[in-house]
mmCIF file of C-alpha atoms in Angstrom:
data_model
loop_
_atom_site.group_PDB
_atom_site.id
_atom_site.type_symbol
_atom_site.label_atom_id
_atom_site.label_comp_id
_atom_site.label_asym_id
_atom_site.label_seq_id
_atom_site.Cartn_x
_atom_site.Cartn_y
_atom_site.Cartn_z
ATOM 1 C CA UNK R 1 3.632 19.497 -2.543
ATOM 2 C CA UNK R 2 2.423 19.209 -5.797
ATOM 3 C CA UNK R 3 -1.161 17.531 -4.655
ATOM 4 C CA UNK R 4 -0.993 20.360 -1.688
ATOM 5 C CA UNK R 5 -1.130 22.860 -4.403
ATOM 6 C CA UNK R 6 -3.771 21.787 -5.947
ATOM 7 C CA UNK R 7 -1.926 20.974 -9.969
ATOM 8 C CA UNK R 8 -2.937 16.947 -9.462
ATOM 9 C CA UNK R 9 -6.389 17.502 -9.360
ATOM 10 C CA UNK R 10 -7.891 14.819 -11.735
ATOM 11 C CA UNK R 11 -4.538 13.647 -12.307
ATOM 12 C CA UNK R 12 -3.090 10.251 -11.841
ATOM 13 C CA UNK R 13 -0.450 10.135 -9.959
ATOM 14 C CA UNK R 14 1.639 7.434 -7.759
ATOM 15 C CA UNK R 15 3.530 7.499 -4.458
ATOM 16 C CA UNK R 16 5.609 5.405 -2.111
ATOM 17 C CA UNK R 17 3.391 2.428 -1.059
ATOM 18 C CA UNK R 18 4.173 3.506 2.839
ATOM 19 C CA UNK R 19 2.523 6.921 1.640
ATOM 20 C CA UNK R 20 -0.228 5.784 -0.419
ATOM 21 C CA UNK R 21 -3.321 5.446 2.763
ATOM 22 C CA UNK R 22 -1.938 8.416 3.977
ATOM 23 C CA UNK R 23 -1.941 10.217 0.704
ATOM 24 C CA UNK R 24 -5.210 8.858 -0.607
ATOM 25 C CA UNK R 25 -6.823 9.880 2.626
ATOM 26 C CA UNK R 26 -5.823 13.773 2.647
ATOM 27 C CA UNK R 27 -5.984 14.723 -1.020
ATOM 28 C CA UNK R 28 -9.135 13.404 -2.743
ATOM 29 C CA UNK R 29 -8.714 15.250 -6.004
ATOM 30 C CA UNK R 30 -5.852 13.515 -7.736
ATOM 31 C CA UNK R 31 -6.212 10.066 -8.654
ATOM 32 C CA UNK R 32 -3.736 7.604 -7.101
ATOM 33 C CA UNK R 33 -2.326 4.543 -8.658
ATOM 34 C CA UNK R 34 -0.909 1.675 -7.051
ATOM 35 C CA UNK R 35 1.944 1.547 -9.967
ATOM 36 C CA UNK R 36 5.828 2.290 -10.047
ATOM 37 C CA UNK R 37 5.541 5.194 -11.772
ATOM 38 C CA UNK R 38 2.580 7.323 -13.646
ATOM 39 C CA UNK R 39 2.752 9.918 -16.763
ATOM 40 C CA UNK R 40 -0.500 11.810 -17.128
ATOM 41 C CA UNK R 41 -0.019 14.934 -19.241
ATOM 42 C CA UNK R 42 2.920 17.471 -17.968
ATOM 43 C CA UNK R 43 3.371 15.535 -14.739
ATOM 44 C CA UNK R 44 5.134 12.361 -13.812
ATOM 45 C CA UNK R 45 5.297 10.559 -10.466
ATOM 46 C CA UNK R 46 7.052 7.566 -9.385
ATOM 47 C CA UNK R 47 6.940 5.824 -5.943
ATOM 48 C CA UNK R 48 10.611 5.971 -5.467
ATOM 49 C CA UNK R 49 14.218 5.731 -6.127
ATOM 50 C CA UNK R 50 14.826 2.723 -8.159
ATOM 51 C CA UNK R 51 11.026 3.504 -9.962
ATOM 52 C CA UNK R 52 12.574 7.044 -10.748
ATOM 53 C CA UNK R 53 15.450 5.118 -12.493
ATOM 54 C CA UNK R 54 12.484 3.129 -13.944
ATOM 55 C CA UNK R 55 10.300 6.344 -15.398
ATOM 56 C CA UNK R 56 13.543 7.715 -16.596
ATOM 57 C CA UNK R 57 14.553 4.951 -18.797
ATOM 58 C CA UNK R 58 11.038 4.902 -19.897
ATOM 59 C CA UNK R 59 11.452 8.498 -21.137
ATOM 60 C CA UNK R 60 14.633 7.734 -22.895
ATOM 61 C CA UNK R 61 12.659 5.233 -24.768
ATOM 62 C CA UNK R 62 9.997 6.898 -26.228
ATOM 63 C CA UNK R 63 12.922 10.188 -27.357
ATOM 64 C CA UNK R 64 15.369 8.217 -28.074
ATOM 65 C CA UNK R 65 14.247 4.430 -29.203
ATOM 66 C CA UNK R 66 13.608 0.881 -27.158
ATOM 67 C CA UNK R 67 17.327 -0.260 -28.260
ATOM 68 C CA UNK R 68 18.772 3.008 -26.418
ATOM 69 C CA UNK R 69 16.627 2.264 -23.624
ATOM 70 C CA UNK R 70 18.006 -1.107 -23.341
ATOM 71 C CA UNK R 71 21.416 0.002 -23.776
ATOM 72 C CA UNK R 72 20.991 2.515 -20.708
ATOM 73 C CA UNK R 73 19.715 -0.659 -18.789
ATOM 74 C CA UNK R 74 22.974 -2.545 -19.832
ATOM 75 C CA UNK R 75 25.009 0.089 -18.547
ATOM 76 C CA UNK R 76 23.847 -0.012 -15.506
ATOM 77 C CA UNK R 77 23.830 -3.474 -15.021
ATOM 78 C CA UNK R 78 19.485 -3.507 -14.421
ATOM 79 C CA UNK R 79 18.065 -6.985 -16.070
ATOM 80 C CA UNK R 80 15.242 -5.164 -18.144
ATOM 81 C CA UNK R 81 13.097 -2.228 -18.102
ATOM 82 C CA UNK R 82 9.961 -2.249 -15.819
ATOM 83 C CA UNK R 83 6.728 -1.399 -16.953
ATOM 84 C CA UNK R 84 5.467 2.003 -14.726
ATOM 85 C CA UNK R 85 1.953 0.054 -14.686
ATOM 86 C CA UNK R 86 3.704 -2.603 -12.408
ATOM 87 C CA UNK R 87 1.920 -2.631 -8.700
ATOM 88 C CA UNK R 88 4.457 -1.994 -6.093
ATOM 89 C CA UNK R 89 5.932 -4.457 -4.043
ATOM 90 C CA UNK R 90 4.484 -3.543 -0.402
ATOM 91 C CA UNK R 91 5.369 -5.949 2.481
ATOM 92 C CA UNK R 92 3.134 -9.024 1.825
ATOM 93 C CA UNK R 93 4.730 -9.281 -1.828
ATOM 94 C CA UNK R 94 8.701 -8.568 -0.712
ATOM 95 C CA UNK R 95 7.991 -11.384 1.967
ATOM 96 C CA UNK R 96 6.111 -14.405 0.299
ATOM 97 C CA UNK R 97 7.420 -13.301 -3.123
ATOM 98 C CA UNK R 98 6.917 -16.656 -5.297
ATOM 99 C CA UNK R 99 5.234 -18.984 -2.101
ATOM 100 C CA UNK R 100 1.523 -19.243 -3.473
ATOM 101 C CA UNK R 101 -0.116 -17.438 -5.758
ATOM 102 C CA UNK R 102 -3.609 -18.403 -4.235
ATOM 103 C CA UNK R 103 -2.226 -17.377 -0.594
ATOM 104 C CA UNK R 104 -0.518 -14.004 -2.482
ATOM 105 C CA UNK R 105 -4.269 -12.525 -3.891
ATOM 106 C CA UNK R 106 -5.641 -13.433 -0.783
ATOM 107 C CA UNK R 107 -3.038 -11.108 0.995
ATOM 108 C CA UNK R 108 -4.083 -8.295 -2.028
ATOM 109 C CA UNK R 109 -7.383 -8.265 -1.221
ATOM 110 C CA UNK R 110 -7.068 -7.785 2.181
ATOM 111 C CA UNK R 111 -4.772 -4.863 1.480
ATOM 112 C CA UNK R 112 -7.071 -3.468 -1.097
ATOM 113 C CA UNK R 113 -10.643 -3.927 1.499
ATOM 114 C CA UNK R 114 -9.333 -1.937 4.328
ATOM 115 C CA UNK R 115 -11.888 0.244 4.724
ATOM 116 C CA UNK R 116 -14.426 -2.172 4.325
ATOM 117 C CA UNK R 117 -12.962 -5.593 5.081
ATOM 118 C CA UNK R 118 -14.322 -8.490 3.721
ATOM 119 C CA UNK R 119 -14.852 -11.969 5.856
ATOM 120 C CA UNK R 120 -12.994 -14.936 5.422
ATOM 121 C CA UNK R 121 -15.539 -16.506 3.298
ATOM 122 C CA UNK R 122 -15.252 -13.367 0.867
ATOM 123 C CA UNK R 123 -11.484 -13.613 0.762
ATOM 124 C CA UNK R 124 -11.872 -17.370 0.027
ATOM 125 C CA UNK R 125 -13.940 -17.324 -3.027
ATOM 126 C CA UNK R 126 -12.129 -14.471 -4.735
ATOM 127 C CA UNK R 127 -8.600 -16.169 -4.341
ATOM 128 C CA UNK R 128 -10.049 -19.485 -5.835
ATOM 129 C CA UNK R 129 -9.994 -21.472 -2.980
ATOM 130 C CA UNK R 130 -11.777 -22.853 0.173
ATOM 131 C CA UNK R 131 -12.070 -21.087 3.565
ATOM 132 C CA UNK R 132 -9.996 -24.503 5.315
ATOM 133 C CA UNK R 133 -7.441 -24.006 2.367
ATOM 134 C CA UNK R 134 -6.965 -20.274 3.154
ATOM 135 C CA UNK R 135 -6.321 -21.200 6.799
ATOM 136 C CA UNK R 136 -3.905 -24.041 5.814
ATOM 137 C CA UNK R 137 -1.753 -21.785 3.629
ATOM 138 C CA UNK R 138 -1.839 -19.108 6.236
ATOM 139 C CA UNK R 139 -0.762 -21.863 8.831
ATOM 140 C CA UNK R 140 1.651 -22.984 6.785
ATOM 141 C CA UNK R 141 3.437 -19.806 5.207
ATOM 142 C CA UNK R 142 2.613 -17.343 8.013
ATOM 143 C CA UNK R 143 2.387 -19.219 11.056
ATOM 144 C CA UNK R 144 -0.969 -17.033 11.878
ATOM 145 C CA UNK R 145 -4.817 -17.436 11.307
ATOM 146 C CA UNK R 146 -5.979 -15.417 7.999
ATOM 147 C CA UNK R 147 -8.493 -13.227 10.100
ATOM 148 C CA UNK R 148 -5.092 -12.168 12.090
ATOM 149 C CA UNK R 149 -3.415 -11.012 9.728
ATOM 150 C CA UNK R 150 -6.210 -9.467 8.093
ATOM 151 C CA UNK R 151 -6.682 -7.214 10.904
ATOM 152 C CA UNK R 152 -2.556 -6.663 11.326
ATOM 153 C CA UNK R 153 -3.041 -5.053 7.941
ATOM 154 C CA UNK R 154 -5.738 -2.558 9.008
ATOM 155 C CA UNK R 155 -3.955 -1.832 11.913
ATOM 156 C CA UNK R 156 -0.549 -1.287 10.185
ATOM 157 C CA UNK R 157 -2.759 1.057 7.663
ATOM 158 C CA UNK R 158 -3.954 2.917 11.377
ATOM 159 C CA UNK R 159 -0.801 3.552 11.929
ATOM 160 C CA UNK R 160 0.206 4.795 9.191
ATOM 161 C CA UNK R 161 -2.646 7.133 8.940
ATOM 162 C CA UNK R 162 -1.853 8.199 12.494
ATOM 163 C CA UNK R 163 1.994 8.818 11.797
ATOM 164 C CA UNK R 164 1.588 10.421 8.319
ATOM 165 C CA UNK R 165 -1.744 12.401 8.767
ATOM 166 C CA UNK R 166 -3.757 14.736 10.778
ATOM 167 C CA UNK R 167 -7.105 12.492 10.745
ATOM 168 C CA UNK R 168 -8.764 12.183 13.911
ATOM 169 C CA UNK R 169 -8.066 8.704 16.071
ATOM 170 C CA UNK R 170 -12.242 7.850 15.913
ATOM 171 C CA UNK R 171 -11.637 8.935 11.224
ATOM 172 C CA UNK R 172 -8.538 6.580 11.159
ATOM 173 C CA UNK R 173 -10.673 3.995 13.012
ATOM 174 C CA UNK R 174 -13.734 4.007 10.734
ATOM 175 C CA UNK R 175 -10.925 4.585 7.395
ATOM 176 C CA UNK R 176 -9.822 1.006 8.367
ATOM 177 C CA UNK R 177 -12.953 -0.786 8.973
ATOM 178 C CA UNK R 178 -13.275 -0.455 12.864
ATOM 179 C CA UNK R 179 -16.712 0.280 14.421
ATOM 180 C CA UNK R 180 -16.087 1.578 17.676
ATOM 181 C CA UNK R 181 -13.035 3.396 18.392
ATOM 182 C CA UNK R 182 -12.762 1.072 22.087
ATOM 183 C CA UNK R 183 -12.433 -1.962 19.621
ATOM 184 C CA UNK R 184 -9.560 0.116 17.329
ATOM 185 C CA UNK R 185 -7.423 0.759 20.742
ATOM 186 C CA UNK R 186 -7.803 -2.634 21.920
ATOM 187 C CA UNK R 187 -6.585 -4.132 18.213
ATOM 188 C CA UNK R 188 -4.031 -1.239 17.703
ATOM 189 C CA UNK R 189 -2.202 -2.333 21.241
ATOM 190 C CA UNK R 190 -2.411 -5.925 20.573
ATOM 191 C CA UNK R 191 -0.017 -5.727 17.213
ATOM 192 C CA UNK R 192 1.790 -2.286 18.500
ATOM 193 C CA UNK R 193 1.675 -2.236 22.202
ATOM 194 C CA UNK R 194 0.582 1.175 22.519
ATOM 195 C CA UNK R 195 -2.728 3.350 22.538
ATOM 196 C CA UNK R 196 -3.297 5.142 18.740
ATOM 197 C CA UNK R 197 -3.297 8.317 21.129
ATOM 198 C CA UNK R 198 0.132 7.314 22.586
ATOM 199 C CA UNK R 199 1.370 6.692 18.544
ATOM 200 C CA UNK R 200 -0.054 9.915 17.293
ATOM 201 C CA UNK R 201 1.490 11.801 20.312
ATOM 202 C CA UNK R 202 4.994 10.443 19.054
ATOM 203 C CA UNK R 203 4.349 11.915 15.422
ATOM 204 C CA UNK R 204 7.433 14.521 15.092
ATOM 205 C CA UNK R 205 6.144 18.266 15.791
ATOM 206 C CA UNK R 206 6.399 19.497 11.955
ATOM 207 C CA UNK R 207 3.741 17.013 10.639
ATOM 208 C CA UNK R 208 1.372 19.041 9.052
ATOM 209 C CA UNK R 209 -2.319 18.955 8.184
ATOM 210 C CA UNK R 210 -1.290 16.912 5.334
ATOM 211 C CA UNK R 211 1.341 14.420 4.651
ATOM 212 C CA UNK R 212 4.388 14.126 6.574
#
């Protein structure tokens, strides 16, 4: 509402990882953050309930002191405060969580290269390791081929475009790397066993121009 209104242009702001394609996609003006929560002047965002509990503790420590702070944390039983620059924890992180830290920034920079996706080689080098080590921790941790799930991630982006925006099916397509919208439908049915059309015709009848 706030971005729809137009009070987060050139602001940072954060939202709900599940929201954050969708969000970045429709409003270009603010500036969105990959972080738990973000304070940038009179507005603060966080991505969601237990990051609200998160940017409130983090207020009461800069009123009220770091030992209050603490003492709030305590209370309610939470082992330390989080940082609000902490990156969420999308699906790749909640589900290999502490497996390999080489196989864990591959899986980041797929997520982060969308748009314009990078090849295997690419992926590879940045992590630190070799293209036949990629594809052994992927075979290993993931059962799948990196390129796979590389292209389960841009189709799990689709579809969240699709569900949470008004973008066109050929936008969404070329938003997550895909040059021809025949090769987008053939992908998207592979992982989700229906058409984008057949998705977006499922989106509930008061999703709006914007976000859902």
């Amino acid at each position: 509402m706030l971005a729809q209104t137009g009070l987060l242009a050139g602001t940072r702001c954060t939202i709900h990882w599940s929201r954050l394609a969708a969000f970045a996609e429709v409003f270009n003006q603010p500036r969105i953050r990959d972080s738990l929560f973000v304070k940038d002047g009179q507005y603060s965002t966080c991505a969601g309930e237990l990051a609200a509990f998160d940017l409130a503790v983090d207020l009461i420590g800069s009123h009220a002191g770091d030992y209050i702070a603490q003492e709030v944390c305590r209370h309610a039983t939470v082992e330390g405060q989080r940082s609000g620059s902490n990156r969420q924890t999308g699906p790749s992180g909640l589900a290999f969580a502490g497996v390999s830290d080489k196989l864990l920034m591959a899986m980041r920079l797929m997520e982060e290269n969308v748009e314009f996706p990078l090849s295997m080689d690419e992926v590879a080098h940045r992590a630190g390791v070799s293209r036949r080590q990629l594809e052994r921790l992927f075979a290993a941790h993931i059962e799948v081929l990196p390129v796979r799930h590389y292209l389960r991630i841009r189709t799990d982006h689709a579809k969240r475009l699709i569900e949470g925006t008004r973008m066109s099916i050929i936008d969404i397509a070329i938003a997550c790397g895909f040059m021809s919208a025949s090769h987008f439908a053939k992908c998207f049915r592979a992982f989700n066993g229906i058409s984008p059309q057949q998705c977006r015709a499922m989106v509930p009848a008061w999703v709006g121009p914007g976000l859902g």
